[in-house]
Amino acid sequence: MKKIPIVDLKAQYRQIKKDIDLAIKSVIKDSSFIGGQGNPYVKKFEDEFAKYIGTRNCIGCANGTDAIEIALKTLGIGPGDEVIVPALSWFSTSEAVSNVGASPVFVDILPKRYTIDPNKLEKVINKKTKAIIPVHLYGLPADMDEIMKISQKHNLIVIEDCAQAHGAEYKGRKVGTFGLLATFSFFPSKNLGAYGDAGCITTNDDNLAKISRMIGNHGQVKKHEHKIEGRNSRLDGIQAAILSVKLSHIDEWNKQRINKAALYNKLLFKNNNVVLPEAPSYSKHVYHIFGIQIENRDKIQNKLKENDIESSIHYPIALPFLDLYKKIGFEKKDFPVAEKIVKKIISIPIYPELKKDQIKFICDILNDNL
Ligand SMILES: *Cc1c(COP(=O)(O)O)cnc(C)c1O
């Protein structure tokens, strides 16, 4: 069997080549390269994405990490403030908090959903706590009812990190609509990915939208009218045009991912040595990543490799255990679930173009060796 990659962006491009090539050509022909005021491609995508998510505003920016930083700055979060983030996420979530001068405070995750454990939130809330950043990790919405309840009780802001969950739903409502602000990444391999770095913020608050947009465009409200010192973090025309093409496919692609996940679940269900991801019936999990817990991960990863199957680990180290956070002195015993999971979790290929017989082959290897 041909090599099975962890994601296959080339296969996706082949399917939409005509539209993508036309979109790129059109931006070049118009020289509409840079975002900011008046780029029609950026405006079009922002309007379409806001409509898709169901928020009043979408503000494009340069990447998903900037989106988190800009969201924090928009809310005035900075030195002296604490922001709660999950112990398991991509590094950006805590990095952005530190980069605005605030302190990330980690909370353990749920054992089979991998999102932040709402029952452990209140233990870390204090006077300095300003916000919670739930991450809809792997494509599964965090437990938003509980998180919103606790945030309201303690007067905390919620910023959703939706980088892995374009189109995911919690009780019939899309992620990106719950927090005061929400952030998305369009890194190429995300469920909705650009052909380079890109990101955005969504919000129903028009005033915050204005501030976010201003921060990402040198503090300008109009050309040469700098209200504040912002930064340069704009969505560019080519990426926006590509994203508009791809947005029209996202629901179908997510459906495909859900079908692939269902087949994995069916074929691995009987294997007692595999812990499958849990998705509550009220959630629409969009399977950015299909993560399973297994023992002997190194051995299994080698077996997969011998059979030309790519796998990955999201993530080998929980955020509080990173060397750079050692100085803060987090204790492993405070994150028992994350500590256990980072040793066992493995991501196996999932993407819309993955074929049934490839999934069967991957499951045969796993079932024969576990
Ligand atoms: C990808 C990702 C980001 C950041 O995205 P970039 O666009 O690469 O900056 C942030 N948070 C999470 C959870 C991610 O997976």
Short mmCIF file of C-alpha atoms and ligand atoms in Angstrom, two decimals:
data_model
loop_
_atom_site.label_atom_id
_atom_site.label_comp_id
_atom_site.label_asym_id
_atom_site.label_seq_id
_atom_site.Cartn_x
_atom_site.Cartn_y
_atom_site.Cartn_z
CA MET A 1 0.00 0.00 0.00
CA LYS A 2 1.12 3.54 -0.75
CA LYS A 3 2.44 5.65 2.10
CA ILE A 4 -0.35 7.05 4.31
CA PRO A 5 0.55 10.55 5.47
CA ILE A 6 -0.87 12.14 8.63
CA VAL A 7 -2.54 14.78 6.43
CA ASP A 8 -2.66 15.04 2.65
CA LEU A 9 -2.88 18.63 1.47
CA LYS A 10 -1.84 17.67 -2.06
CA ALA A 11 -4.88 15.44 -2.46
CA GLN A 12 -7.10 18.31 -1.34
CA TYR A 13 -5.47 20.72 -3.79
CA ARG A 14 -6.01 18.32 -6.69
CA GLN A 15 -9.73 18.38 -5.93
CA ILE A 16 -10.08 22.18 -5.94
CA LYS A 17 -7.14 23.17 -8.17
CA LYS A 18 -9.19 25.03 -10.79
CA ASP A 19 -10.92 27.33 -8.30
CA ILE A 20 -7.80 27.92 -6.21
CA ASP A 21 -5.63 28.78 -9.21
CA LEU A 22 -8.28 31.20 -10.50
CA ALA A 23 -8.61 32.84 -7.09
CA ILE A 24 -4.85 33.38 -6.75
CA LYS A 25 -4.59 34.73 -10.30
CA SER A 26 -7.39 37.15 -9.66
CA VAL A 27 -5.69 38.62 -6.56
CA ILE A 28 -2.43 38.99 -8.46
CA LYS A 29 -4.17 40.61 -11.41
CA ASP A 30 -5.75 43.14 -9.03
CA SER A 31 -2.58 43.50 -6.93
CA SER A 32 -4.83 43.24 -3.87
CA PHE A 33 -2.11 41.80 -1.70
CA ILE A 34 -2.31 43.39 1.70
CA GLY A 35 -5.22 43.37 4.16
CA GLY A 36 -6.37 46.39 6.05
CA GLN A 37 -8.81 48.90 4.72
CA GLY A 38 -10.53 48.15 1.53
CA ASN A 39 -9.08 44.83 0.36
CA PRO A 40 -12.11 43.25 -1.36
CA TYR A 41 -10.83 39.66 -1.00
CA VAL A 42 -10.19 40.06 2.71
CA LYS A 43 -13.54 41.78 3.26
CA LYS A 44 -15.35 39.05 1.32
CA PHE A 45 -13.79 36.24 3.32
CA GLU A 46 -14.32 38.03 6.65
CA ASP A 47 -18.02 38.51 5.83
CA GLU A 48 -18.40 34.90 4.71
CA PHE A 49 -16.63 33.48 7.74
CA ALA A 50 -18.60 35.66 10.19
CA LYS A 51 -21.78 34.43 8.54
CA TYR A 52 -20.60 30.82 8.66
CA ILE A 53 -19.71 30.97 12.35
CA GLY A 54 -22.71 33.11 13.24
CA THR A 55 -21.04 36.21 14.69
CA ARG A 56 -21.46 39.85 13.72
CA ASN A 57 -17.74 40.32 13.07
CA CYS A 58 -14.71 38.50 11.75
CA ILE A 59 -11.34 40.24 11.80
CA GLY A 60 -8.62 38.64 9.73
CA CYS A 61 -5.05 38.62 11.04
CA ALA A 62 -1.70 37.06 10.22
CA ASN A 63 -2.00 33.78 12.14
CA GLY A 64 -3.82 32.05 15.00
CA THR A 65 -1.19 32.94 17.59
CA ASP A 66 -1.50 36.65 16.80
CA ALA A 67 -5.27 36.24 16.99
CA ILE A 68 -4.98 35.19 20.65
CA GLU A 69 -2.51 37.96 21.44
CA ILE A 70 -4.65 40.60 19.74
CA ALA A 71 -7.76 39.32 21.54
CA LEU A 72 -5.99 39.62 24.90
CA LYS A 73 -4.72 43.12 24.06
CA THR A 74 -8.17 44.16 22.87
CA LEU A 75 -9.46 43.33 26.34
CA GLY A 76 -6.63 45.16 28.05
CA ILE A 77 -5.20 42.03 29.61
CA GLY A 78 -1.54 42.43 30.53
CA PRO A 79 1.01 42.53 33.35
CA GLY A 80 -0.35 41.45 36.72
CA ASP A 81 -3.24 39.51 35.18
CA GLU A 82 -3.71 35.76 35.18
CA VAL A 83 -5.31 33.86 32.33
CA ILE A 84 -6.46 30.26 32.69
CA VAL A 85 -5.48 27.88 29.88
CA PRO A 86 -5.69 24.10 29.56
CA ALA A 87 -2.65 21.97 30.42
CA LEU A 88 -2.85 20.32 27.01
CA SER A 89 -2.79 22.51 23.91
CA TRP A 90 -0.52 23.74 21.19
CA PHE A 91 2.07 26.11 22.69
CA SER A 92 0.46 29.26 21.21
CA THR A 93 -2.30 29.29 23.82
CA SER A 94 0.06 29.98 26.72
CA GLU A 95 2.70 31.75 24.65
CA ALA A 96 0.22 34.46 23.66
CA VAL A 97 -0.73 35.02 27.31
CA SER A 98 2.91 35.54 28.31
CA ASN A 99 3.57 37.74 25.30
CA VAL A 100 1.03 40.33 26.46
CA GLY A 101 2.72 40.32 29.87
CA ALA A 102 0.08 38.27 31.68
CA SER A 103 0.66 34.91 33.39
CA PRO A 104 -0.77 31.65 32.09
CA VAL A 105 -2.33 29.46 34.79
CA PHE A 106 -2.83 25.88 33.74
CA VAL A 107 -5.78 23.62 34.53
CA ASP A 108 -5.90 19.87 33.97
CA ILE A 109 -7.98 18.26 31.21
CA LEU A 110 -10.75 15.68 30.94
CA PRO A 111 -9.46 12.11 30.54
CA LYS A 112 -11.08 11.14 27.21
CA ARG A 113 -12.19 14.48 25.79
CA TYR A 114 -8.85 16.24 26.32
CA THR A 115 -10.47 19.64 26.85
CA ILE A 116 -10.14 21.73 30.03
CA ASP A 117 -11.78 20.17 33.12
CA PRO A 118 -14.40 22.67 34.34
CA ASN A 119 -14.46 21.03 37.78
CA LYS A 120 -10.87 22.12 38.35
CA LEU A 121 -11.35 25.74 37.29
CA GLU A 122 -12.52 27.30 40.53
CA LYS A 123 -9.51 26.05 42.46
CA VAL A 124 -7.19 28.41 40.55
CA ILE A 125 -9.43 31.47 40.31
CA ASN A 126 -8.27 34.42 42.41
CA LYS A 127 -8.32 38.22 42.32
CA LYS A 128 -5.76 38.35 39.53
CA THR A 129 -7.69 36.03 37.23
CA LYS A 130 -9.07 37.94 34.25
CA ALA A 131 -9.93 35.39 31.60
CA ILE A 132 -10.28 31.75 30.63
CA ILE A 133 -9.13 30.46 27.24
CA PRO A 134 -10.86 27.13 26.61
CA VAL A 135 -9.34 25.27 23.65
CA HIS A 136 -11.63 23.09 21.52
CA LEU A 137 -8.81 20.61 21.27
CA TYR A 138 -8.65 18.09 18.41
CA GLY A 139 -11.94 19.52 17.12
CA LEU A 140 -14.12 18.75 20.16
CA PRO A 141 -15.86 21.71 21.82
CA ALA A 142 -14.87 22.29 25.43
CA ASP A 143 -17.66 22.03 28.02
CA MET A 144 -18.98 25.52 27.32
CA ASP A 145 -22.07 25.45 29.60
CA GLU A 146 -19.94 24.85 32.67
CA ILE A 147 -17.19 27.21 31.55
CA MET A 148 -19.64 30.04 30.85
CA LYS A 149 -21.40 29.45 34.18
CA ILE A 150 -18.15 29.66 36.14
CA SER A 151 -16.92 32.65 34.15
CA GLN A 152 -20.14 34.54 34.86
CA LYS A 153 -20.03 33.69 38.54
CA HIS A 154 -16.49 35.09 38.86
CA ASN A 155 -16.85 37.86 36.30
CA LEU A 156 -14.20 36.43 33.97
CA ILE A 157 -13.85 36.93 30.24
CA VAL A 158 -13.94 33.89 27.96
CA ILE A 159 -11.79 33.82 24.82
CA GLU A 160 -12.25 30.63 22.82
CA ASP A 161 -9.25 29.14 21.02
CA CYS A 162 -10.97 27.58 18.00
CA ALA A 163 -7.79 26.87 16.02
CA GLN A 164 -8.64 23.17 15.71
CA ALA A 165 -12.41 23.39 15.53
CA HIS A 166 -13.77 25.27 12.48
CA GLY A 167 -17.41 24.26 12.23
CA ALA A 168 -17.53 22.29 15.51
CA GLU A 169 -20.76 22.66 17.47
CA TYR A 170 -21.74 22.55 21.12
CA LYS A 171 -25.46 21.87 21.70
CA GLY A 172 -26.29 23.01 18.18
CA ARG A 173 -24.25 26.21 18.33
CA LYS A 174 -20.93 26.75 16.56
CA VAL A 175 -17.77 27.32 18.56
CA GLY A 176 -16.51 30.84 18.10
CA THR A 177 -19.85 32.29 19.26
CA PHE A 178 -19.59 31.59 23.00
CA GLY A 179 -16.69 33.76 24.13
CA LEU A 180 -16.59 37.53 24.15
CA LEU A 181 -13.92 36.96 21.51
CA ALA A 182 -12.84 33.79 19.75
CA THR A 183 -9.72 33.03 17.74
CA PHE A 184 -9.09 30.84 14.71
CA SER A 185 -5.94 29.70 12.94
CA PHE A 186 -5.88 28.96 9.22
CA PHE A 187 -2.53 27.17 9.33
CA PRO A 188 -2.48 24.99 6.18
CA SER A 189 -3.21 21.68 7.93
CA LYS A 190 -6.11 22.97 10.05
CA ASN A 191 -9.65 21.91 9.06
CA LEU A 192 -9.89 25.22 7.21
CA GLY A 193 -6.36 26.06 6.12
CA ALA A 194 -4.76 28.74 3.98
CA TYR A 195 -1.67 28.31 1.79
CA GLY A 196 0.53 30.02 4.33
CA ASP A 197 -0.03 31.59 7.74
CA ALA A 198 -3.41 33.18 8.46
CA GLY A 199 -5.88 33.61 11.31
CA CYS A 200 -8.87 35.58 12.55
CA ILE A 201 -10.92 36.73 15.50
CA THR A 202 -14.71 36.43 15.69
CA THR A 203 -16.95 38.46 18.01
CA ASN A 204 -20.46 39.81 18.34
CA ASP A 205 -19.16 42.97 20.00
CA ASP A 206 -18.75 45.70 17.38
CA ASN A 207 -16.61 47.89 19.59
CA LEU A 208 -14.16 45.10 20.45
CA ALA A 209 -14.07 44.20 16.76
CA LYS A 210 -13.02 47.74 15.96
CA ILE A 211 -10.25 47.66 18.56
CA SER A 212 -8.96 44.26 17.36
CA ARG A 213 -8.88 45.51 13.79
CA MET A 214 -7.06 48.62 14.86
CA ILE A 215 -4.43 46.67 16.83
CA GLY A 216 -3.72 44.42 13.86
CA ASN A 217 -3.29 47.34 11.48
CA HIS A 218 -0.78 49.66 13.22
CA GLY A 219 -3.39 51.22 15.46
CA GLN A 220 -5.01 52.91 12.50
CA VAL A 221 -8.69 53.68 12.13
CA LYS A 222 -7.94 55.39 8.84
CA LYS A 223 -4.75 55.63 6.87
CA HIS A 224 -2.19 57.68 8.83
CA GLU A 225 -4.54 58.10 11.75
CA HIS A 226 -2.76 56.05 14.44
CA LYS A 227 -4.87 55.95 17.60
CA ILE A 228 -2.57 53.57 19.43
CA GLU A 229 0.63 51.66 18.81
CA GLY A 230 -0.63 48.40 17.39
CA ARG A 231 1.24 45.96 15.21
CA ASN A 232 1.28 44.57 11.71
CA SER A 233 -0.89 41.46 11.71
CA ARG A 234 -3.17 41.38 8.69
CA LEU A 235 -4.79 38.69 6.62
CA ASP A 236 -3.47 39.01 3.07
CA GLY A 237 -5.46 38.97 -0.15
CA ILE A 238 -4.16 35.70 -1.56
CA GLN A 239 -4.85 33.80 1.66
CA ALA A 240 -8.31 35.35 1.93
CA ALA A 241 -9.19 34.37 -1.64
CA ILE A 242 -7.98 30.82 -1.03
CA LEU A 243 -9.95 30.63 2.21
CA SER A 244 -13.13 31.78 0.45
CA VAL A 245 -12.80 28.89 -2.00
CA LYS A 246 -12.13 26.40 0.79
CA LEU A 247 -14.89 27.70 3.07
CA SER A 248 -17.47 26.45 0.58
CA HIS A 249 -16.16 22.91 1.17
CA ILE A 250 -15.68 22.93 4.93
CA ASP A 251 -19.00 21.33 5.89
CA GLU A 252 -18.49 18.49 3.42
CA TRP A 253 -14.88 18.02 4.57
CA ASN A 254 -15.90 17.98 8.22
CA LYS A 255 -18.59 15.43 7.39
CA GLN A 256 -15.93 13.27 5.76
CA ARG A 257 -13.75 13.56 8.85
CA ILE A 258 -16.68 12.51 11.04
CA ASN A 259 -17.28 9.48 8.79
CA LYS A 260 -13.61 8.47 8.99
CA ALA A 261 -13.70 8.82 12.78
CA ALA A 262 -16.81 6.63 12.92
CA LEU A 263 -15.02 3.93 10.92
CA TYR A 264 -11.99 4.09 13.22
CA ASN A 265 -14.30 3.80 16.22
CA LYS A 266 -16.06 0.81 14.71
CA LEU A 267 -12.86 -1.03 13.83
CA LEU A 268 -11.06 -0.29 17.10
CA PHE A 269 -14.05 -0.53 19.43
CA LYS A 270 -13.41 -4.13 20.47
CA ASN A 271 -9.74 -3.52 21.24
CA ASN A 272 -9.44 -3.11 25.01
CA ASN A 273 -5.94 -1.71 24.66
CA VAL A 274 -7.08 1.36 22.77
CA VAL A 275 -8.76 4.31 24.47
CA LEU A 276 -10.93 5.99 21.83
CA PRO A 277 -11.85 9.69 21.93
CA GLU A 278 -15.09 10.53 23.70
CA ALA A 279 -17.55 12.88 22.04
CA PRO A 280 -20.76 13.63 23.95
CA SER A 281 -23.90 13.28 21.82
CA TYR A 282 -24.66 17.01 22.08
CA SER A 283 -21.31 17.93 20.50
CA LYS A 284 -20.28 18.00 16.88
CA HIS A 285 -16.64 16.90 16.98
CA VAL A 286 -14.88 17.84 13.73
CA TYR A 287 -11.84 15.58 14.25
CA HIS A 288 -8.99 17.86 13.38
CA ILE A 289 -7.00 15.15 15.09
CA PHE A 290 -7.91 11.54 15.84
CA GLY A 291 -6.07 10.87 19.09
CA ILE A 292 -6.06 7.47 20.78
CA GLN A 293 -4.38 6.37 23.99
CA ILE A 294 -2.25 3.26 23.87
CA GLU A 295 0.50 1.59 25.89
CA ASN A 296 3.90 0.98 24.27
CA ARG A 297 3.53 4.01 22.08
CA ASP A 298 7.11 3.89 20.73
CA LYS A 299 6.72 0.30 19.63
CA ILE A 300 3.40 0.95 17.91
CA GLN A 301 4.67 4.10 16.24
CA ASN A 302 7.56 2.07 14.83
CA LYS A 303 5.18 -0.63 13.60
CA LEU A 304 3.12 2.00 11.82
CA LYS A 305 6.24 3.51 10.32
CA GLU A 306 7.42 0.10 9.06
CA ASN A 307 4.10 -0.07 7.22
CA ASP A 308 4.47 3.41 5.75
CA ILE A 309 1.82 4.93 8.01
CA GLU A 310 2.62 8.33 9.42
CA SER A 311 1.59 9.16 12.98
CA SER A 312 2.20 12.06 15.30
CA ILE A 313 1.89 13.12 18.94
CA HIS A 314 -0.29 16.05 20.02
CA TYR A 315 1.45 16.74 22.35
CA PRO A 316 4.44 14.91 23.82
CA ILE A 317 4.78 17.38 26.71
CA ALA A 318 1.93 19.02 28.62
CA LEU A 319 2.35 22.81 28.69
CA PRO A 320 3.07 23.18 32.43
CA PHE A 321 5.87 20.59 32.14
CA LEU A 322 7.80 22.50 29.48
CA ASP A 323 11.28 23.43 30.65
CA LEU A 324 10.61 27.12 30.18
CA TYR A 325 7.77 27.01 32.71
CA LYS A 326 9.89 25.19 35.31
CA LYS A 327 10.73 28.50 36.94
CA ILE A 328 7.06 28.98 37.78
CA GLY A 329 7.21 25.70 39.67
CA PHE A 330 4.11 23.84 38.52
CA GLU A 331 3.78 20.44 40.13
CA LYS A 332 3.06 17.29 38.16
CA LYS A 333 0.58 16.16 40.76
CA ASP A 334 -1.63 19.13 39.85
CA PHE A 335 -2.08 17.75 36.32
CA PRO A 336 -2.50 13.99 36.77
CA VAL A 337 -4.63 13.53 33.66
CA ALA A 338 -2.41 15.54 31.33
CA GLU A 339 0.66 13.82 32.76
CA LYS A 340 -0.77 10.40 31.96
CA ILE A 341 -2.12 11.32 28.55
CA VAL A 342 1.03 12.84 27.09
CA LYS A 343 2.72 9.45 27.56
CA LYS A 344 -0.02 7.49 25.78
CA ILE A 345 -1.64 9.71 23.18
CA ILE A 346 -0.95 9.15 19.49
CA SER A 347 -2.56 10.82 16.47
CA ILE A 348 -3.34 8.59 13.51
CA PRO A 349 -4.13 9.87 10.01
CA ILE A 350 -7.43 11.65 9.54
CA TYR A 351 -8.41 13.88 6.64
CA PRO A 352 -11.33 14.02 4.20
CA GLU A 353 -9.45 12.25 1.40
CA LEU A 354 -8.37 9.28 3.56
CA LYS A 355 -9.78 6.08 2.05
CA LYS A 356 -11.74 3.30 3.71
CA ASP A 357 -9.18 0.63 2.88
CA GLN A 358 -6.42 2.84 4.29
CA ILE A 359 -8.32 3.12 7.58
CA LYS A 360 -8.87 -0.65 7.59
CA PHE A 361 -5.17 -1.19 7.01
CA ILE A 362 -4.21 1.18 9.85
CA CYS A 363 -6.66 -0.57 12.19
CA ASP A 364 -5.34 -4.02 11.20
CA ILE A 365 -1.83 -2.94 12.17
CA LEU A 366 -3.09 -1.53 15.48
CA ASN A 367 -5.28 -4.54 16.29
CA ASP A 368 -2.50 -7.00 15.42
CA ASN A 369 -0.02 -5.25 17.67
CA LEU A 370 -2.11 -4.11 20.59
C1 LIG B 1 -2.62 25.99 15.42
C2 LIG B 1 -3.00 26.46 16.76
C3 LIG B 1 -2.81 27.80 17.18
C4 LIG B 1 -2.04 28.84 16.44
O1 LIG B 1 -2.05 28.86 15.14
P1 LIG B 1 -0.98 29.54 14.17
O2 LIG B 1 -1.85 29.99 13.05
O3 LIG B 1 -0.03 28.47 13.79
O4 LIG B 1 -0.33 30.67 14.87
C5 LIG B 1 -3.30 28.17 18.40
N1 LIG B 1 -3.93 27.30 19.21
C6 LIG B 1 -4.11 26.02 18.86
C7 LIG B 1 -4.83 25.11 19.80
C8 LIG B 1 -3.63 25.55 17.64
O5 LIG B 1 -3.82 24.26 17.31
#
